[in-house]
Amino acid sequence: MNPFSSGTRLRDMIRAIRSCKTAAEERAVVRKECAAIRAAISENDQDYRHRNLAKLMFIHMLGYPTHFGQMECLKLIASSGFPEKRIGYLGLMLLLDERQEVLMLVTNSLKQDLNHSNQYIIGLALCALGNICSAEMARDLAPEVERLLQFRDPNIRKKAALCSIRIIKKVPDLAENFINPAASLLREKHHGVLITGIQLCTDLCKVSSEALEYFREKCTEGLVKTLKDMANSPYAPEYDIAGITDPFLHIRLLKLLRILGQGDADASDCMNDILAQVATKIESNKNAGNAILYECVGTIMSIEDNGGLRVLAINILGRFLSNRDNNIRYVALNMLMKAITVDAQAVQRHRATILECVKDSDASIRKKALDLVYLLVNESNVKPLTKELIEYLEASDQEFKGVLTAKICSLVEKFSPEKIWYIDQMLKVLSEAGNFVKDEVWHALIVVISNASDLHGYSVRALYRAFQTSAEQETLVRVAVWCIGEYGDMLVNNVGMLDIEEPITVTESDAVDALEVSIKRHNSDLTTKAMALIALLKLSSRFPSCSERIKDIILQNKRSFVLELQQRSIEFNCILQKHQNIRSALVERMPVLDEATFSGRRAGSLPTSVSTSTGTARNLPNGIAKPAAAPVADLLDLSSDDAPAPSSSGGDFLQDLLGVDLSPASAPPGTSQPPKAGTDVLLDLLSIGTSPPAQSSSPASNILSSIQDDKASLANLNGLASLTSLSPNATSASPAPMMDLLDGFGPSPQKKEENGPAYPSLVAYESSTLRMTFNISKQPGNPQTTLIQAIFTNLSPNVYNDFLFQAAVPKFLQLHLDPASSNTLPASGNGSITQSMKVTNSQHGKKSLVMRIRIAYKINNKDVLEEGQVSNFPRDL
Amino acid sequence: MIHFVLLISRQGKVRLTKWYSAYSQKERTKVIRELSGLILTRGPKLCNFVEWRGLRVVYKRYASLYFCMCIDEDDNELEILEIIHHYVEVLDRYFGSVCELDLIYNFHKAYFILDELLIAGELQEPSKRTVARLVAAQDSLVETAKEQTSSITNIIAQAANV
């Protein structure tokens, strides 16, 4: 006998593992046990097989690999005794899942056990089949299970019913075989059989409309009667839970009735009375009762309309909602979410209570309630609801703030009745939870502010105020910085004062202070700092009195470790010192950002920059309305907006923003200024400004050209260069001057490949008896894949039978071999066999194809084998 | 449908896992890790439901053990609580005031009982007495088989001695 396997008992092993003080100790014990079990397995030890498997199951539960024990399960299942089978099936369900090939091997044993004379063994097999069977097994064993639905012992019938559920879920085609036997289960008295039968019918209805029709017609009345009997049944101790007879059966009946009643007025009518009775009679002081009521409400809400019942249901939910038990409130919110599509008005009545649930201490309830509030908001109640939510934002805990903020922002955007309200609410959110606001949300706010020309002054002043109190909210700072840069003069001069505003005195140096604070704060991130830098440049022309100070602040960033800031600061300094004449034109206010394009892009309808540009082209009027000097200023802003892109996760949106600014700028024909002659730096910066001569072509080519031109200085834009490849048509569409700019952008090499180059056929292999020729071709548009047609020619005077060609390729290649045209090769080149294959080269361009081949055939029933290597493929495959 | 049943101790040790939907070994470990992080940290008075990957996990704590069942969005959460309780009551009846140690040393028994309660992620038997009777009947089958083998071994041993 094996010296290991007689070792520890299961109990001892568990004890040994539990007494381990460290994970390493535990691993050591497990390793030792596993070694012993492996030894026992390899010796095919029978006496302790089931004990070993039990140990393995425990080890498996601890998370150690136990695949080596899988075959042991099969052996135990195949043995004759009940104890072995019991453990074997348990191991099978525990150690294997339906996706493992090993499982197929058990099909035969299962079939035998399903026909066993011992009903407990049949039970084991049904249980295993129901829990882990795969589609193939389901197909193979369905007839057995179907037969067992009529087995004499009810405990087998109920197991067979649940097993059938798994089968029809795996193979819905089999559903029709189960309809009749399932229907007969509905007449059973045994509760186990009844609830499993009802469950089977429910699942049949889900996979087959035929079944649904059948049960609706034949069984609705019977089910209603069963439910009625249940509801009126006297005390039954065996099934009683909290004074209710078998709540499980109640719930399953209600569930099936829901499916039968949905979309069918007659069936719904038939069940009205009993639903009303259940809804009114069931006690709601225990969980079991509430579970039934909850199911009942769900059924009432789903079946065809009956006003009275609906009222009853909504009232139950109202009662649930004010219940002190969190579980009950949770399910009430859950159900109200479904009810809202049926009867929004009734749900609105509970608005106040729902709003209270948003403030609950339980995260699950809060989230559910918030989802529900989100659905409840409409144009008429958006103001009070948003007010409540924003007030709560202050008190909510950190992890909830993210979700809450996202929901508020989305509500405010969706339903805002007027712009000023939108700006106000967003400001509140930004000051309260700015750090949770997503990039696209504050970008949207900037777009809206930019579009509300009468609110520019108001917005910048409000932002300035908020900035003073909530400077720790990053996104608030960004929006404030942007607005101060754009509308700084309005901040100082109180331009466009609204009646509701309190007057505020801000000096020019106060405004610069704010920017300086945000640029110097160590916890500002790169985006904020870069935005502040641009804003400073803009203010330098708006506040002449502060220009010296601004220059100092900008200069300080010359030593920044961040390349982006350093470079900007040098460039801006250059503008301030040497190019006073163009400065004011350069830092003009940005043109109005186009809302339609922005929202379109947010919705994801215009994902790439290429389509962006075409999108903006449609919205040209917006750009044309701008003053002549605008383009230049825009372009600068373009770089400003883009500056943070490398660090920010919302980078691609920023690039989008830039697309918005840019295209209107270059588009208006004749309005753009002639490019100024400038120094190198300026040329770089303004290189986009030089492109307006090309306005006649598509805006896309504008972007391309500028990118090509200033690759030296606008390093950050280089990321965009990749876009160029997306629009090869721009290359051809652009007029002559553009060609220069695009020089070095090479004629696209893909074009060549698209034509599908021709390759000469090559003799891949030749021996004295056999020749193999390859005809090579490429699929257009798929350079990685090579199509090869192999042609075999017999050079000997003998016929080759059972001809078989095999090929192997290294890992970076993928080979797909089609069947050969024949397996007989006539003698002396009097015919040939062709076989095509497809090779995909994952290292296309780096490595060339290579292949090992083996050709087997028979001459006069004698095996011949030829082997070789093909390495003379053309290089660029 | 119940997608899986988990029993996790307060320390995060797995005491029982039963998967009715297909999860690979890797996914199973991940699921267990994720859910124990989610559930064990929840306070005592909160509701017993957690939303997770578009599904819902219903859990209930009994002494040091968390019984968790993962269900579809449109299943009845309150009923699952009843099913959990149903299972606990059957365990209690079987072991005689069950405790965590019973389930550790007799984990296979806990599985056998669960298999009489649920198949394919659906409830099989609403009567606790029937479940107990079926498990007991199968246990006695095992006992008889054991006695038979031991008596055979005895006979062989005696024969060898003689």
Coordinates of C-alpha atoms in Angstrom, one line a residue, chain A residues 521-850:
Chain A
R521 CA -0.3 76.8 -6.0
H522 CA 1.7 73.7 -5.8
N523 CA -1.3 71.4 -6.0
S524 CA -2.6 72.9 -9.2
D525 CA -2.1 70.4 -12.0
L526 CA -0.5 71.1 -15.3
T527 CA -3.8 71.8 -17.1
T528 CA -4.7 74.6 -14.6
K529 CA -1.3 76.1 -14.7
A530 CA -1.2 76.1 -18.5
M531 CA -4.6 77.7 -18.6
A532 CA -3.5 80.3 -16.2
L533 CA -0.5 81.1 -18.3
I534 CA -2.7 81.7 -21.3
A535 CA -5.1 83.8 -19.3
L536 CA -2.1 86.0 -18.1
L537 CA -1.0 86.6 -21.7
K538 CA -4.5 87.6 -22.5
L539 CA -4.8 90.0 -19.6
S540 CA -1.4 91.6 -20.5
S541 CA -3.1 93.4 -23.3
R542 CA -6.4 94.0 -21.4
F543 CA -4.7 95.4 -18.3
P544 CA -1.8 97.6 -19.6
S545 CA -1.1 98.7 -16.1
C546 CA -0.2 95.2 -15.0
S547 CA 1.7 94.1 -18.0
E548 CA 5.1 94.4 -16.2
R549 CA 3.9 92.2 -13.4
I550 CA 2.4 89.7 -15.8
K551 CA 5.6 89.5 -17.6
D552 CA 7.4 88.7 -14.4
I553 CA 5.0 85.9 -13.6
I554 CA 5.3 84.5 -17.1
L555 CA 9.1 84.7 -16.9
Q556 CA 9.1 82.8 -13.6
N557 CA 7.8 79.7 -15.5
K558 CA 10.9 79.8 -17.8
R559 CA 12.5 77.6 -15.2
S560 CA 9.6 75.2 -14.9
F561 CA 10.5 71.6 -15.0
V562 CA 7.5 70.9 -17.2
L563 CA 8.5 71.3 -20.7
E564 CA 5.1 72.6 -21.8
L565 CA 5.1 75.5 -19.3
Q566 CA 8.7 76.3 -19.9
Q567 CA 8.2 76.6 -23.7
R568 CA 5.0 78.5 -23.4
S569 CA 6.5 80.9 -21.0
I570 CA 9.4 81.6 -23.4
E571 CA 7.2 82.1 -26.3
F572 CA 4.8 84.3 -24.5
N573 CA 7.6 86.4 -23.2
C574 CA 8.8 86.8 -26.7
I575 CA 5.4 88.1 -27.8
L576 CA 5.3 90.5 -24.9
Q577 CA 8.7 91.9 -25.5
K578 CA 9.3 91.9 -29.2
H579 CA 5.9 91.9 -30.8
Q580 CA 3.8 94.6 -29.2
N581 CA 2.3 95.5 -32.5
I582 CA 0.5 92.2 -33.0
R583 CA -0.1 91.4 -29.4
S584 CA -3.5 92.8 -29.0
A585 CA -4.8 91.1 -32.1
L586 CA -3.2 87.9 -31.0
V587 CA -5.0 87.8 -27.6
E588 CA -8.4 88.8 -28.8
R589 CA -11.3 87.2 -27.1
M590 CA -12.2 83.7 -28.4
P591 CA -15.0 83.4 -30.9
V592 CA -18.2 81.9 -29.6
L593 CA -17.7 78.2 -29.2
D594 CA -20.1 76.2 -31.3
E595 CA -22.6 74.4 -29.1
A596 CA -24.0 72.1 -31.7
T597 CA -20.6 70.7 -32.7
F598 CA -19.6 70.4 -29.1
S599 CA -22.7 68.5 -28.1
G600 CA -22.5 66.3 -31.2
R601 CA -19.0 65.4 -30.3
R602 CA -19.9 64.6 -26.8
A603 CA -22.5 62.3 -27.9
G604 CA -19.8 60.5 -29.8
S605 CA -21.3 61.0 -33.2
L606 CA -18.2 62.6 -34.4
P607 CA -15.4 60.6 -32.9
T608 CA -12.4 61.6 -35.0
S609 CA -10.9 64.9 -35.7
V610 CA -11.4 64.5 -39.3
S611 CA -15.1 64.3 -39.0
T612 CA -14.9 67.1 -36.5
S613 CA -13.6 69.4 -39.1
T614 CA -16.3 68.6 -41.5
G615 CA -18.7 69.1 -38.6
T616 CA -17.5 72.6 -38.0
A617 CA -17.5 73.3 -41.7
R618 CA -21.2 72.9 -41.6
N619 CA -21.5 75.5 -38.9
L620 CA -19.5 78.1 -40.6
P621 CA -21.8 81.1 -40.0
N622 CA -20.6 81.1 -36.5
G623 CA -17.1 81.7 -37.5
I624 CA -17.9 84.3 -40.1
A625 CA -19.6 86.4 -37.6
K626 CA -16.3 87.0 -35.9
P627 CA -14.1 90.1 -36.4
A628 CA -11.3 89.9 -38.8
A629 CA -8.5 89.6 -36.3
A630 CA -10.1 86.6 -34.7
P631 CA -8.3 83.9 -36.5
V632 CA -4.9 84.8 -35.1
A633 CA -6.2 85.0 -31.6
D634 CA -7.9 81.7 -32.1
L635 CA -4.9 80.0 -33.1
L636 CA -3.1 81.0 -30.1
D637 CA -6.0 79.8 -28.0
L638 CA -5.8 76.7 -29.8
S639 CA -2.4 76.0 -28.4
S640 CA -3.5 77.2 -25.0
D641 CA -6.4 74.8 -24.9
D642 CA -4.2 72.1 -26.2
A643 CA -1.4 72.7 -23.9
P644 CA -2.5 70.4 -21.1
A645 CA -3.4 67.6 -23.4
P646 CA -0.5 65.4 -22.7
S647 CA -1.2 65.3 -19.0
S648 CA -4.9 65.3 -18.9
S649 CA -6.9 62.2 -19.3
G650 CA -9.5 64.1 -21.2
G651 CA -6.9 64.9 -23.7
D652 CA -8.8 63.9 -26.7
F653 CA -11.6 66.1 -25.9
L654 CA -9.2 69.0 -25.6
Q655 CA -8.0 68.2 -29.0
D656 CA -11.5 68.4 -30.1
L657 CA -12.0 71.7 -28.5
L658 CA -9.1 72.9 -30.5
G659 CA -10.8 71.6 -33.6
V660 CA -13.8 73.7 -32.8
D661 CA -11.7 76.8 -32.4
L662 CA -9.6 76.3 -35.3
S663 CA -11.9 75.5 -38.1
P664 CA -14.2 78.5 -38.0
A665 CA -11.1 80.6 -37.7
S666 CA -9.5 79.5 -40.9
A667 CA -12.7 79.0 -42.7
P668 CA -14.1 82.5 -43.4
P669 CA -12.7 83.4 -46.8
G670 CA -11.3 86.9 -47.1
T671 CA -11.7 87.9 -43.5
S672 CA -8.4 86.6 -42.3
Q673 CA -5.5 89.0 -42.1
P674 CA -2.6 88.5 -44.3
P675 CA 0.1 86.7 -42.3
K676 CA 2.5 89.0 -40.7
A677 CA 6.2 88.6 -41.2
G678 CA 7.6 87.6 -37.9
T679 CA 10.5 86.0 -36.3
D680 CA 11.0 82.3 -36.1
V681 CA 9.1 81.9 -32.9
L682 CA 6.2 83.8 -34.3
L683 CA 6.2 81.9 -37.5
D684 CA 6.0 78.7 -35.5
L685 CA 3.2 80.0 -33.4
L686 CA 1.3 81.5 -36.1
S687 CA 2.0 78.9 -38.7
I688 CA -1.6 78.1 -38.5
G689 CA -2.3 81.6 -39.3
T690 CA -0.4 81.3 -42.5
S691 CA -2.6 78.6 -43.7
P692 CA -5.8 80.6 -44.4
P693 CA -4.8 80.9 -48.0
A694 CA -6.0 77.4 -48.2
Q695 CA -9.5 78.2 -46.9
S696 CA -10.9 77.0 -50.1
S697 CA -10.0 73.5 -49.4
S698 CA -11.5 71.4 -46.6
P699 CA -10.7 72.6 -43.1
A700 CA -9.2 69.2 -42.4
S701 CA -6.3 69.9 -44.7
N702 CA -5.8 73.2 -42.8
I703 CA -5.1 71.3 -39.6
L704 CA -2.9 69.0 -41.4
S705 CA -0.8 71.6 -42.9
S706 CA -0.3 73.6 -39.8
I707 CA 0.7 70.5 -37.9
Q708 CA 3.2 69.6 -40.5
D709 CA 4.6 73.0 -40.4
D710 CA 5.2 73.7 -36.8
K711 CA 6.2 70.4 -35.6
A712 CA 9.3 71.9 -34.2
S713 CA 7.7 74.2 -31.7
L714 CA 4.2 72.9 -31.0
A715 CA 5.4 69.6 -29.8
N716 CA 2.1 69.0 -28.1
L717 CA 0.3 69.2 -31.4
N718 CA 2.4 66.5 -32.8
G719 CA 0.0 64.0 -31.2
L720 CA -2.4 65.2 -33.7
A721 CA -0.1 64.4 -36.6
S722 CA -1.4 60.9 -36.4
L723 CA -4.7 62.2 -37.5
T724 CA -3.3 63.0 -40.8
S725 CA -3.2 59.4 -41.8
L726 CA -6.9 59.3 -41.2
S727 CA -7.6 61.6 -44.1
P728 CA -5.6 60.7 -47.1
N729 CA -8.2 62.5 -49.2
A730 CA -7.0 65.7 -47.8
T731 CA -3.7 65.2 -49.5
S732 CA -5.2 65.1 -52.9
A733 CA -7.9 67.7 -52.2
S734 CA -5.6 70.5 -51.2
P735 CA -4.6 73.1 -53.7
A736 CA -1.1 73.7 -54.9
P737 CA 0.3 75.9 -52.0
M738 CA -0.7 73.2 -49.6
M739 CA 1.6 70.7 -51.2
D740 CA 4.6 72.5 -49.9
L741 CA 3.3 72.4 -46.4
L742 CA 2.6 68.8 -46.7
D743 CA 5.9 68.0 -48.1
G744 CA 7.7 65.3 -46.4
F745 CA 4.4 63.8 -45.6
G746 CA 5.2 61.2 -48.1
P747 CA 2.8 59.6 -50.6
S748 CA 0.9 57.1 -48.6
P749 CA 2.6 53.7 -48.9
Q750 CA -0.7 51.9 -48.1
K751 CA -1.9 52.8 -51.5
K752 CA 0.5 50.4 -53.2
E753 CA -0.7 47.6 -51.0
E754 CA -4.3 48.3 -51.7
N755 CA -3.8 47.4 -55.3
G756 CA -2.6 44.0 -54.2
P757 CA 0.9 43.6 -55.7
A758 CA 1.6 40.6 -57.8
Y759 CA 4.2 38.0 -56.9
P760 CA 5.9 35.5 -59.2
S761 CA 5.1 31.9 -58.3
L762 CA 7.9 30.1 -56.6
V763 CA 9.1 26.6 -56.3
A764 CA 8.9 26.1 -52.6
Y765 CA 10.1 22.5 -52.5
E766 CA 11.5 20.1 -55.0
S767 CA 12.8 16.6 -54.6
S768 CA 13.5 13.9 -57.2
T769 CA 9.9 12.7 -56.8
L770 CA 7.8 15.7 -56.0
R771 CA 7.5 19.4 -56.7
M772 CA 5.6 22.0 -54.7
T773 CA 4.9 25.4 -56.3
F774 CA 3.4 28.4 -54.4
N775 CA 1.3 31.0 -56.0
I776 CA 1.3 34.0 -53.7
S777 CA -1.3 36.8 -53.5
K778 CA -2.4 39.4 -51.0
Q779 CA -5.9 40.4 -50.0
P780 CA -6.4 44.1 -50.8
G781 CA -6.4 46.2 -47.6
N782 CA -4.9 43.4 -45.5
P783 CA -1.2 43.5 -45.8
Q784 CA -0.6 41.1 -43.0
T785 CA -2.3 38.2 -44.6
T786 CA -0.9 36.3 -47.5
L787 CA -2.8 33.8 -49.6
I788 CA -0.9 30.9 -50.8
Q789 CA -2.0 28.3 -53.3
A790 CA 0.2 25.3 -53.2
I791 CA 0.4 23.1 -56.3
F792 CA 1.9 19.6 -56.0
T793 CA 3.2 17.8 -59.0
N794 CA 4.3 14.2 -59.1
L795 CA 7.7 13.7 -60.8
S796 CA 7.8 9.9 -60.4
P797 CA 6.1 7.2 -62.5
N798 CA 4.1 6.0 -59.5
V799 CA 0.7 7.2 -58.4
Y800 CA 0.7 8.7 -54.9
N801 CA -2.2 7.7 -52.6
D802 CA -3.3 9.2 -49.3
F803 CA -1.4 12.3 -50.1
L804 CA -1.2 14.6 -47.0
F805 CA 0.5 17.9 -46.8
Q806 CA 1.3 19.5 -43.4
A807 CA 2.9 22.8 -42.6
A808 CA 4.1 24.4 -39.4
V809 CA 5.0 28.1 -38.9
P810 CA 6.8 30.0 -36.1
K811 CA 4.7 31.8 -33.4
F812 CA 4.5 35.2 -35.0
L813 CA 2.7 33.6 -37.9
Q814 CA -0.8 32.2 -38.1
L815 CA -1.5 29.5 -40.6
H816 CA -4.9 28.4 -41.9
L817 CA -4.9 25.4 -44.1
D818 CA -7.8 24.6 -46.4
P819 CA -8.6 21.1 -47.5
A820 CA -6.7 19.8 -50.5
S821 CA -8.4 19.4 -53.9
S822 CA -7.7 15.6 -53.8
N823 CA -5.6 13.0 -52.0
T824 CA -4.4 11.2 -55.0
L825 CA -1.6 12.5 -57.1
P826 CA -1.5 11.1 -60.6
A827 CA 1.9 9.9 -61.9
S828 CA 4.4 11.7 -64.1
G829 CA 3.0 15.2 -63.8
N830 CA -0.4 14.1 -65.3
G831 CA -2.3 16.3 -62.9
S832 CA -1.8 18.0 -59.7
I833 CA -3.2 18.6 -56.3
T834 CA -3.9 22.2 -55.2
Q835 CA -4.3 23.3 -51.6
S836 CA -4.7 26.9 -50.5
M837 CA -3.6 28.3 -47.2
K838 CA -3.7 31.7 -45.5
V839 CA -0.8 33.0 -43.5
T840 CA -1.1 36.0 -41.2
N841 CA 2.1 37.7 -40.2
S842 CA 1.8 39.5 -36.9
Q843 CA 5.2 41.0 -37.4
H844 CA 4.5 42.2 -40.9
G845 CA 7.3 44.4 -42.2
K846 CA 9.8 43.1 -39.6
K847 CA 10.0 39.4 -40.2
S848 CA 9.4 37.5 -43.4
L849 CA 7.6 34.2 -43.8
V850 CA 9.1 30.9 -43.2

